Structures are given as structure tokens and as C-alpha cells.
Short mmCIF file of C-alpha atoms and ligand atoms in Angstrom, two decimals:
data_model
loop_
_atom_site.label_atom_id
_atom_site.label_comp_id
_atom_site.label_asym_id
_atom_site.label_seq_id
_atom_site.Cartn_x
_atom_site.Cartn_y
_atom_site.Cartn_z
CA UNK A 917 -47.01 4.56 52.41
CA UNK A 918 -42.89 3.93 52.58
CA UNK A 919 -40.91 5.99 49.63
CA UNK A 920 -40.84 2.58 46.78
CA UNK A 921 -45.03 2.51 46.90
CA UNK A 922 -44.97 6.29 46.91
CA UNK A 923 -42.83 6.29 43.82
CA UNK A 924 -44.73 4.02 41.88
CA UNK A 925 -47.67 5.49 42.53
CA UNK A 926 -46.16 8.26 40.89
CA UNK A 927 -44.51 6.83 38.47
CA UNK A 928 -47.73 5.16 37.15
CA UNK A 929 -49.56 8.69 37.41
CA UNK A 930 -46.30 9.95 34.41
CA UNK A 931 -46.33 6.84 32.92
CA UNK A 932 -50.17 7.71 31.28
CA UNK A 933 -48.45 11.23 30.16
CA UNK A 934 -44.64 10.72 29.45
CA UNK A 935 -43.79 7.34 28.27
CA UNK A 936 -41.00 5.64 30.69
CA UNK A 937 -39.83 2.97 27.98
CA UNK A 938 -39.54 6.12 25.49
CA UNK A 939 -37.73 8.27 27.78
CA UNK A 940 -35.38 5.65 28.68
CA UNK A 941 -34.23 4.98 25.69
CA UNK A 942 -34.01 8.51 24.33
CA UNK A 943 -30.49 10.13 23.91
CA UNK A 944 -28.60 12.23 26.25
CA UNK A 945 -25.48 12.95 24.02
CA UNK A 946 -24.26 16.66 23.76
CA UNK A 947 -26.40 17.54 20.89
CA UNK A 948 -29.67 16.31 22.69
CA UNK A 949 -28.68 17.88 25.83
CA UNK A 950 -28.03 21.69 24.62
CA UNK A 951 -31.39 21.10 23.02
CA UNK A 952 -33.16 20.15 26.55
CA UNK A 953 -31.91 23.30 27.83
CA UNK A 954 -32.47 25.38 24.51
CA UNK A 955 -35.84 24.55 24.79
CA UNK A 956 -36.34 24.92 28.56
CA UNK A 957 -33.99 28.03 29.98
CA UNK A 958 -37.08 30.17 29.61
CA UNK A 959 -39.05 27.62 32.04
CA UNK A 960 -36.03 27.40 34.58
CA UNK A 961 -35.42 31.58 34.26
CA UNK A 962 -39.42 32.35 35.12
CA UNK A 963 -40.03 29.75 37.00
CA UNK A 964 -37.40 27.54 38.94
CA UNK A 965 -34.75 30.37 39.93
CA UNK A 966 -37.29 33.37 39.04
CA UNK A 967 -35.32 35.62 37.06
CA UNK A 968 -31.88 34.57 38.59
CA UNK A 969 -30.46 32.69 35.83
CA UNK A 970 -29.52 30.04 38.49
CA UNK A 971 -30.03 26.38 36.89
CA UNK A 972 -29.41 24.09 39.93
CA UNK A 973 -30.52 23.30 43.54
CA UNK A 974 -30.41 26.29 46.27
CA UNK A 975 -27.99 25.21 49.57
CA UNK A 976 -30.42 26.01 52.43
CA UNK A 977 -28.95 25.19 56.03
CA UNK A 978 -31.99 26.09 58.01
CA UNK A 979 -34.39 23.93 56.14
CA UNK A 980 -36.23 26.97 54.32
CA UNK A 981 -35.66 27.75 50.90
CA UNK A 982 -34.95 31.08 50.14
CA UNK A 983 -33.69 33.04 46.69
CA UNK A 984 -30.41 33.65 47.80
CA UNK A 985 -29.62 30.21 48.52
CA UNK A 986 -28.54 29.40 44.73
CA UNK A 987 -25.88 31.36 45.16
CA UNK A 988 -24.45 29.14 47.83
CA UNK A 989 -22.19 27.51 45.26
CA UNK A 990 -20.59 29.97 44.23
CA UNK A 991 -20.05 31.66 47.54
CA UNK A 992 -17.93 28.23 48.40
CA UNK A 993 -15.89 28.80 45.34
CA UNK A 994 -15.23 32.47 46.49
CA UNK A 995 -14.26 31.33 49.90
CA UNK A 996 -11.43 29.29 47.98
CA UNK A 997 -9.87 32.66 46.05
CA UNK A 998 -7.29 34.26 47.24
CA UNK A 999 -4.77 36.86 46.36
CA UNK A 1000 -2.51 34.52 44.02
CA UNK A 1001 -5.70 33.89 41.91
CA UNK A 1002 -6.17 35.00 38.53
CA UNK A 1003 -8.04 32.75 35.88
CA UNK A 1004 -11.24 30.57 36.80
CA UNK A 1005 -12.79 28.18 34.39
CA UNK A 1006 -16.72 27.45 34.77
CA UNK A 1007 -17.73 24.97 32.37
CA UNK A 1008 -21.37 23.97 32.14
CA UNK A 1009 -21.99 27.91 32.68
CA UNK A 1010 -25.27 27.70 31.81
CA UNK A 1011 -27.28 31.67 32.26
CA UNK A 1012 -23.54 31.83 33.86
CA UNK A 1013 -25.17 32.78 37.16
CA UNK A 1014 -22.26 31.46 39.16
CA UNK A 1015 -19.24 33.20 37.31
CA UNK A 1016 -21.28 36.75 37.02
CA UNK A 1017 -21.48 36.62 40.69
CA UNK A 1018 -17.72 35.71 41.24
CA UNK A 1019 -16.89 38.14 38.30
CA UNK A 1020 -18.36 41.27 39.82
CA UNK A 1021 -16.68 40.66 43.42
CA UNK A 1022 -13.04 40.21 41.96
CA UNK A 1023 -12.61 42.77 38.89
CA UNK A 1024 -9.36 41.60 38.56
CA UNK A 1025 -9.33 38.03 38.23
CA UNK A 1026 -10.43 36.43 34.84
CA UNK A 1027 -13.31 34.54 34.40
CA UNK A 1028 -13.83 32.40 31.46
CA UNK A 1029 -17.39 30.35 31.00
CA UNK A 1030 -18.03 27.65 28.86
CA UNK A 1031 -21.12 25.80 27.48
CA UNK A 1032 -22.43 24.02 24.37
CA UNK A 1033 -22.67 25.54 21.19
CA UNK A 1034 -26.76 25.73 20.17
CA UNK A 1035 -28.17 26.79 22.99
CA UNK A 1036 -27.57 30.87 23.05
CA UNK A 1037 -24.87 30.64 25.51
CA UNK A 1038 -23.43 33.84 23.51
CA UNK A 1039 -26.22 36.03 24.18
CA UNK A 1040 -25.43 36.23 28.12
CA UNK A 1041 -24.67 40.24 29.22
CA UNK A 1042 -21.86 39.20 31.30
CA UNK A 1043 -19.25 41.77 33.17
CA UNK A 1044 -15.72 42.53 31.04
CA UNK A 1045 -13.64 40.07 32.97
CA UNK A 1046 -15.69 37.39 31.70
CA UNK A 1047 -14.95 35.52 28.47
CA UNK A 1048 -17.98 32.85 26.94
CA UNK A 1049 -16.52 30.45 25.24
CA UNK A 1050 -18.78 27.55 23.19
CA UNK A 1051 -17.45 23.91 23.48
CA UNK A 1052 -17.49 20.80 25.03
CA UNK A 1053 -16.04 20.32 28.88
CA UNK A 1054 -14.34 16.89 26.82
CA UNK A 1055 -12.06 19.17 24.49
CA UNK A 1056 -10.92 21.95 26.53
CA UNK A 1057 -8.37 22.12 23.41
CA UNK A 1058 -8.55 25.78 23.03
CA UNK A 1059 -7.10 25.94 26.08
CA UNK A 1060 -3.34 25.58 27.39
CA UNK A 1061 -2.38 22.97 29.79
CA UNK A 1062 -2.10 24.29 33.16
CA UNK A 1063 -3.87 27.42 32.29
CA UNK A 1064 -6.40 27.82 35.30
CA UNK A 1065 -6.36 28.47 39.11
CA UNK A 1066 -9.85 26.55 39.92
CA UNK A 1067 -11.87 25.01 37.46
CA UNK A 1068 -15.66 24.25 38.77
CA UNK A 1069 -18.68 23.18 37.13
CA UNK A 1070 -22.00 23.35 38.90
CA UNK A 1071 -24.93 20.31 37.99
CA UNK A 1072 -22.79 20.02 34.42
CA UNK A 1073 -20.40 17.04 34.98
CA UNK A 1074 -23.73 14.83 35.38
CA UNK A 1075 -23.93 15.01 31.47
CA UNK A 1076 -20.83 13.28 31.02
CA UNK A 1077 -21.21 10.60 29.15
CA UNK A 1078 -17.47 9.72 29.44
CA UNK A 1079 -16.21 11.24 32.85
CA UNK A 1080 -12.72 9.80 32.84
CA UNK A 1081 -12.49 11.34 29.91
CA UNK A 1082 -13.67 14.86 31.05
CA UNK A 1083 -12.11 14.88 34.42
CA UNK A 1084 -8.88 14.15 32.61
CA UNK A 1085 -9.46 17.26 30.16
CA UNK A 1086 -10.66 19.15 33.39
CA UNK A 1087 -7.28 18.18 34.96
CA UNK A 1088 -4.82 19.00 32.11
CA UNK A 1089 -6.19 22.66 31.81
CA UNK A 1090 -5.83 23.26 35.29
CA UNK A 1091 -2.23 24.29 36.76
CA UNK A 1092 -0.61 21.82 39.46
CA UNK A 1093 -1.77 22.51 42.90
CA UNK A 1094 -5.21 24.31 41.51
CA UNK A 1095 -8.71 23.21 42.41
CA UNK A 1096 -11.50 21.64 40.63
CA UNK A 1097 -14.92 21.80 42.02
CA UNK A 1098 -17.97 19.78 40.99
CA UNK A 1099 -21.46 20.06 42.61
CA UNK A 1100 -23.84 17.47 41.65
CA UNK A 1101 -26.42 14.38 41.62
CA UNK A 1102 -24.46 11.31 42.34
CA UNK A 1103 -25.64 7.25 42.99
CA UNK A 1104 -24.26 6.51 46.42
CA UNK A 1105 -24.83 2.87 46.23
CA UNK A 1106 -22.94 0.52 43.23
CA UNK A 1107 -25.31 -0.16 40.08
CA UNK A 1108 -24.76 -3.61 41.14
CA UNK A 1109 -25.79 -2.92 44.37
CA UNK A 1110 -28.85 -1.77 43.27
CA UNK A 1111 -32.32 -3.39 43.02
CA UNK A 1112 -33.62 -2.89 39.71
CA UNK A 1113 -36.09 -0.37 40.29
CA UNK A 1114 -34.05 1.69 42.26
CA UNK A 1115 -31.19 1.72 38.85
CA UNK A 1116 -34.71 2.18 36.96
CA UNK A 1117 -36.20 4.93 39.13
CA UNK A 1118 -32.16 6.78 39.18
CA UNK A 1119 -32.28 6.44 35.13
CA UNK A 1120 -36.10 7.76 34.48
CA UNK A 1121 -35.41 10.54 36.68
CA UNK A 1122 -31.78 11.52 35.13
CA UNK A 1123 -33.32 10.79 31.63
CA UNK A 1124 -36.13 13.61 32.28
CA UNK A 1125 -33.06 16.26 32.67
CA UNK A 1126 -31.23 14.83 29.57
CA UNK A 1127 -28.82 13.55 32.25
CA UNK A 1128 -27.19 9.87 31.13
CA UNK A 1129 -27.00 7.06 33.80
CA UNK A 1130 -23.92 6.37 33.01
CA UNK A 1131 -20.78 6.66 35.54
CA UNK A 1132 -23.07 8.26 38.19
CA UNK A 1133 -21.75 6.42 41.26
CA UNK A 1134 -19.69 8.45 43.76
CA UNK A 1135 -17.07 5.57 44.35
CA UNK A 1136 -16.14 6.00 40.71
CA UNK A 1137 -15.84 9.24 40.54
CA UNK A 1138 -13.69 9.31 43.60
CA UNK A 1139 -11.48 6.48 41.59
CA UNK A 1140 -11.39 8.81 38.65
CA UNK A 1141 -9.82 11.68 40.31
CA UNK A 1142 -7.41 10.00 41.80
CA UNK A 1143 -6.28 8.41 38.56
CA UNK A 1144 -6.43 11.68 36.73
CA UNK A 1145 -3.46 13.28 39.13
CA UNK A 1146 -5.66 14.78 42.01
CA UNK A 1147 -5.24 14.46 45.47
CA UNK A 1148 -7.05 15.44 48.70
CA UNK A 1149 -10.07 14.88 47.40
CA UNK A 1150 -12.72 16.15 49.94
CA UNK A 1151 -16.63 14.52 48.86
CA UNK A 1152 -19.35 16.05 51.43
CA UNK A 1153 -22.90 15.18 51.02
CA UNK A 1154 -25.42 18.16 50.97
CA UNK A 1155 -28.55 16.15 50.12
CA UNK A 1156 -30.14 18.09 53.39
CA UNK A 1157 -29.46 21.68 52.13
CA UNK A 1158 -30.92 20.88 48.90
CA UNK A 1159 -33.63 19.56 50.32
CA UNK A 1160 -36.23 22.85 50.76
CA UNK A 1161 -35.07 23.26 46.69
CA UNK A 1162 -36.64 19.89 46.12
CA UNK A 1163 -39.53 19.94 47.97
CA UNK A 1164 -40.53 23.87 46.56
CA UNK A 1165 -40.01 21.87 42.88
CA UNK A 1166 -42.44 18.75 44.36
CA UNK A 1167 -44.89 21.18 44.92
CA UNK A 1168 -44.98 23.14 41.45
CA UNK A 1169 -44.88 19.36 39.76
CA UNK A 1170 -47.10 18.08 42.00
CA UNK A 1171 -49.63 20.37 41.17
CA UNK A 1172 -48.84 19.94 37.42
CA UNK A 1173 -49.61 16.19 37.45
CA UNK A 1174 -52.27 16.42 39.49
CA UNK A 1175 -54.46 18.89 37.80
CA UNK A 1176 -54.49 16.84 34.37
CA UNK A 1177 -56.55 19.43 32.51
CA UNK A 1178 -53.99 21.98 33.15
CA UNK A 1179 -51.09 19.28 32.57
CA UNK A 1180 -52.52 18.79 28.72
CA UNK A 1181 -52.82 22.14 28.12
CA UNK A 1182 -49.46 22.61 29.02
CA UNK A 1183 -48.02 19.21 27.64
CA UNK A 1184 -49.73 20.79 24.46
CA UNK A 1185 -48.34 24.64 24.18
CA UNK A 1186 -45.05 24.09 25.47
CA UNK A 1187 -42.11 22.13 24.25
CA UNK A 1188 -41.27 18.24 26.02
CA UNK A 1189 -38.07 19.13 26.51
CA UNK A 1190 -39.39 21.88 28.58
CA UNK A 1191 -42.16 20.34 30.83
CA UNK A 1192 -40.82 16.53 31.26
CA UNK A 1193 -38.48 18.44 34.04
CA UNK A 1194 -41.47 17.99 36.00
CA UNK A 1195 -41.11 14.23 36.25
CA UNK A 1196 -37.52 14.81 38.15
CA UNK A 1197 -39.37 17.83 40.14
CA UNK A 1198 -41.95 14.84 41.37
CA UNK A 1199 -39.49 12.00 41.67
CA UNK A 1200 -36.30 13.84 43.62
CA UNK A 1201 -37.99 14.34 46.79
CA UNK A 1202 -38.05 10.36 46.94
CA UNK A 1203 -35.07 9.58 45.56
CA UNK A 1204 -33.39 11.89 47.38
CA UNK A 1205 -34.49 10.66 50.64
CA UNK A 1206 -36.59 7.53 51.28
CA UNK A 1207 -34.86 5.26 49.02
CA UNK A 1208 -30.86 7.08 48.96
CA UNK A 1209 -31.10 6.71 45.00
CA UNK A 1210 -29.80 9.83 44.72
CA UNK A 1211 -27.23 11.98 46.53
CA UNK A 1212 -26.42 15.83 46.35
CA UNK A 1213 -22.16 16.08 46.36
CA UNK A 1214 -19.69 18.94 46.72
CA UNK A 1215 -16.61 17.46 45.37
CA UNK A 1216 -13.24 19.31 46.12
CA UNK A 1217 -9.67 17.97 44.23
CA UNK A 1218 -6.37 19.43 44.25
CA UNK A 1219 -3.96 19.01 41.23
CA UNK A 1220 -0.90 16.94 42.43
CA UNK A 1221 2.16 19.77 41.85
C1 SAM B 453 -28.09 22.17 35.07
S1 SAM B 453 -27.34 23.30 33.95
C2 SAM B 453 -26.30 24.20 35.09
C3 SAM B 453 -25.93 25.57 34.61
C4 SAM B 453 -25.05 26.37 35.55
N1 SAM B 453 -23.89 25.59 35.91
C5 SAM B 453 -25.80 26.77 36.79
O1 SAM B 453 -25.37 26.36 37.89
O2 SAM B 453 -26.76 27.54 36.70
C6 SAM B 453 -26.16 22.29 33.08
C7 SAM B 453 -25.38 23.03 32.01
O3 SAM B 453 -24.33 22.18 31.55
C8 SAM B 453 -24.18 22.38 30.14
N2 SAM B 453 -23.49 21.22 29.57
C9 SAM B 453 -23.92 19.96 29.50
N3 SAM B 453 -23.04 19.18 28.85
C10 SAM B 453 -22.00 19.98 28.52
C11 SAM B 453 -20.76 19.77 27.83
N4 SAM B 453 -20.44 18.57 27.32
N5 SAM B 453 -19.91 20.81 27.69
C12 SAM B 453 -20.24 22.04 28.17
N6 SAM B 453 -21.40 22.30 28.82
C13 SAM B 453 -22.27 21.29 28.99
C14 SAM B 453 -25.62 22.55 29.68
O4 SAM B 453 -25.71 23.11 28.38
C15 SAM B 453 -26.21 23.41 30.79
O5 SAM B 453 -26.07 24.77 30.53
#
């Protein structure tokens, strides 16, 4: 069976629990979006980075998953620091995973990690060089232009709704010649180059992650960075290293929509928000690969000076 038959055949299994029409058309602004993960950072502590706080993929280069891989990304972003460094922005923190680890090997450089108000984001034990802010990665107003030495965000941009708008924001608060660094699912292909279940498979699988469709092509976010005042702008695909992270979560969904019984009890205890994950943990493998729907980026700009 080639990777379009395999995915319908799965998405007809969802379709009889999780309505695609209703998903699709549900919202994936800010205030539904801290919700999603309100609801569902329990599910992604215990069960997707067990205990590690970690809410994305794990880099693996040698085709096995293993724990430590989630902390890949931020390894990359401590192979940028150097001596002259000394304030980092994460936005999108999340369980702040990333910046804890970055915070506790350089004591002397300040950290400061942002995420949406609603969603405990305050409650993270985080080391003293730290600072949690609540906001929105579009109104970084609390902050002074040219303020930062690198500003990353890991799986975060995604949610942008408006991402000329953020990486401009992004942009002002960092100082010329600084980095930003984004990892995350992009389109490779054009929406118009798209058949029209590949741009419906792309937005059913976003939608159950509360991540918009919107402005998900590579090409334009490549256009947008340019436009908002960065150069060398370095894109490499990592779609292979995330690859043992998607097929571990194909196995746990897998075995949630194939046991039904189980899947109802669970559909029934726990909140939507917090199981219709699954339906992106089922998909990915597919979309990832057989059909290039999807595409895992590291995305590296500098500030023009
Ligand atoms: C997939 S999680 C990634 C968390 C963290 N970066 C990590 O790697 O573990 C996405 C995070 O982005 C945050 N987020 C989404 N939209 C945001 C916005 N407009 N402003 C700030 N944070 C946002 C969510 O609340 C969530 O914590």
C-alpha cells in the first residue's frame, strides 16, 4: 500500500472518532492554542518526553531514538554562544526544557523565556538566570529593540498565525548581527502546488496540534526573513533525525486507535485537547515521508548590522 492509501485508511479509521470537518474548522488563535497545551502538558510530560519537559521531536542521527536526543536543539544553540554572549530570548518556552538546559551550562549569561499567559507557564522551577515572562512572540513590546544576542524558538513559530508579523517583532528585539533560530514543521511544496488532499492531510494534521495552516511553506518563510533585515539565512532539513521521534509516537497512537475499547475509555476520561495529539502521532510518519507534506527545518538568520 503507497503512503496516500495508507493515509486514508487512516484517516477514515479518526474520522469515526474525531470529526475531520470539525477539526478543520476549529480555531487555532492564541487563546485556543495555550488551552491545547493547558490541557495536554501533563500527557506530553508522562508520556511523550517522560518527565523531561521536552515538547518537540528528539534529533536522532543514528536512526534510534533515545531520551537525550530532545536536547539536540538546544545543544545547536549552545554551539552558537560564545564569550561576547549575554541575553538569550526563547519564546514558545513551553516546560522551558531548552533554556533550563542552556541556563545551567552558562551561569552568567541571561536567559529570558516566554510563553502564553493561561497555561501555567509561571509555575516552571527554573535556575536564577532565567526570567519567565507571559506574552505573545507578536508583541515582544516589553522588550527594547536590539536587546538580545540569539533569539530561538523551538516547534512555537508554527502557531503563527501572522509570521511576517512575528519574525518582524522577533527581529526588532534582537541586536544587529545576532541570531534567530527556529526549529520546526514546514510545507516544502507551494499550497498551490499541492493536490488537495495533500493541503487537506497538512491542515488535519496541524489542526490536531492547534497548529494553523497558514504561512507554513518554507519558500515564504525564507522570503520573510529576508524582508525583515536578516541575512545568511542557512534552512537544513532534519526530517531524517526526527524520524525515530515519529515513528516511537506512531506506535503509542497506533495502538490507541487500534484498540477502540481502550480509545473510548480514554476519549472519555481525558480532555480532546489532550488525546486528538494522537491523530498527528498517526499521520506524521506519512506525511513526513511518503508523500513530503511535511518537512522538519532548522532555520538559522543573522540580523543585518
Ligand atoms: C510545541 S510547544 C514547544 C515548547 C518548547 N519550545 C519545547 O521545545 O519544549 C509550543 C509552545 O509554543 C507556545 N506558543 C504558541 N503560540 C505562542 C505565542 N503566540 N506566543 C508565545 N508562545 C506561544 C505554546 O504555548 C507552547 O508552549
Amino acid at each position: 500500500m503507497d503512503a496516500e492509501q495508507e493515509l486514508k485508511k487512516r484517516i477514515d479509521i479518526i474520522n469515526r472518532y474525531y470529526n475531520v470537518d470539525k477539526l478543520l474548522s476549529e480555531k487555532t488563535d492564541k487563546k485556543a492554542v495555550a488551552k491545547y497545551y493547558r490541557k495536554s502538558d501533563f500527557f506530553y510530560n508522562l508520556i511523550h518526553s517522560r518527565g523531561g519537559g521536552n515538547i518537540h521531536m528528539g534529533l536522532s542521527d543514528d536512526g534510534t531514538f533515545r531520551k537525550d536526543d530532545f536536547l539536540e536543539q538546544a545543544r545547536f544553540i549552545d554551539g552558537l554562544i560564545n564569550d561576547k554572549t549575554e541575553k538569550v530570548l526563547e519564546v514558545g518556552a513551553g516546560k522551558v526544557a531548552n533554556s533550563k538546559y542552556l541556563a545551567m551550562k552558562h551561569p552568567s549569561i541571561s536567559f529570558t523565556a516566554l510563553d502564553l499567559p493561561h497555561r501555567s507557564f509561571k509555575k516552571n522551577k527554573v535556575p536564577a538566570n532565567i526570567t519567565l515572562c507571559e506574552g505573545d512572540f507578536n508583541d515582544l513590546s516589553d522588550f527594547e529593540e536590539g536587546s538580545f544576542d540569539f533569539v530561538f524558538g523551538v516547534e512555537t513559530i508554527c502557531h503563527s498565525e501572522d509570521k511576517s508579523r512575528t519574525i518582524k517583532e522577533l527581529s526588532r528585539v534582537l541586536k544587529p548581527g545576532g541570531k534567530l533560530i527556529i526549529f520546526d514543521v514546514y510545507e516544502p511544496k507551494p499550497r498551490k502546488k499541492m493536490t488537495d488532499f495533500e493541503k487537506r492531510v497538512s491542515s488535519f494534521t496541524l489542526a490536531s496540534m492547534r497548529v494553523t495552516d497558514v504561512g507554513q511553506y518554507i519558500g515564504d518563510m525564507k522570503k520573510i526573513l529576508a524582508k525583515s533585515g536578516f541575512s545568511q539565512i542557512e534552512v537544513t532539513d532534519l526530517t531524517k533525525q526526527i524520524r525515530p521521534s515519529l515513528l516511537r509516537l506512531e506506535r503509542l497512537s497506533g495502538y490507541y486507535f487500534n484498540h477502540p475499547a481502550l480509545l473510548r475509555f480514554l476519549k472519555a476520561t481525558i480532555p480532546r485537547d489532550a488525546t486528538m495529539n494522537s491523530i498527528a502521532g498517526w499521520l506524521m510518519p506519512l506525511t513526513f515521508d511518503g508523500r513530503n507534506i511535511h518537512q522538519y527545518n532548522r532555520i538559522v538568520g543573522t540580523k543585518k548590522l
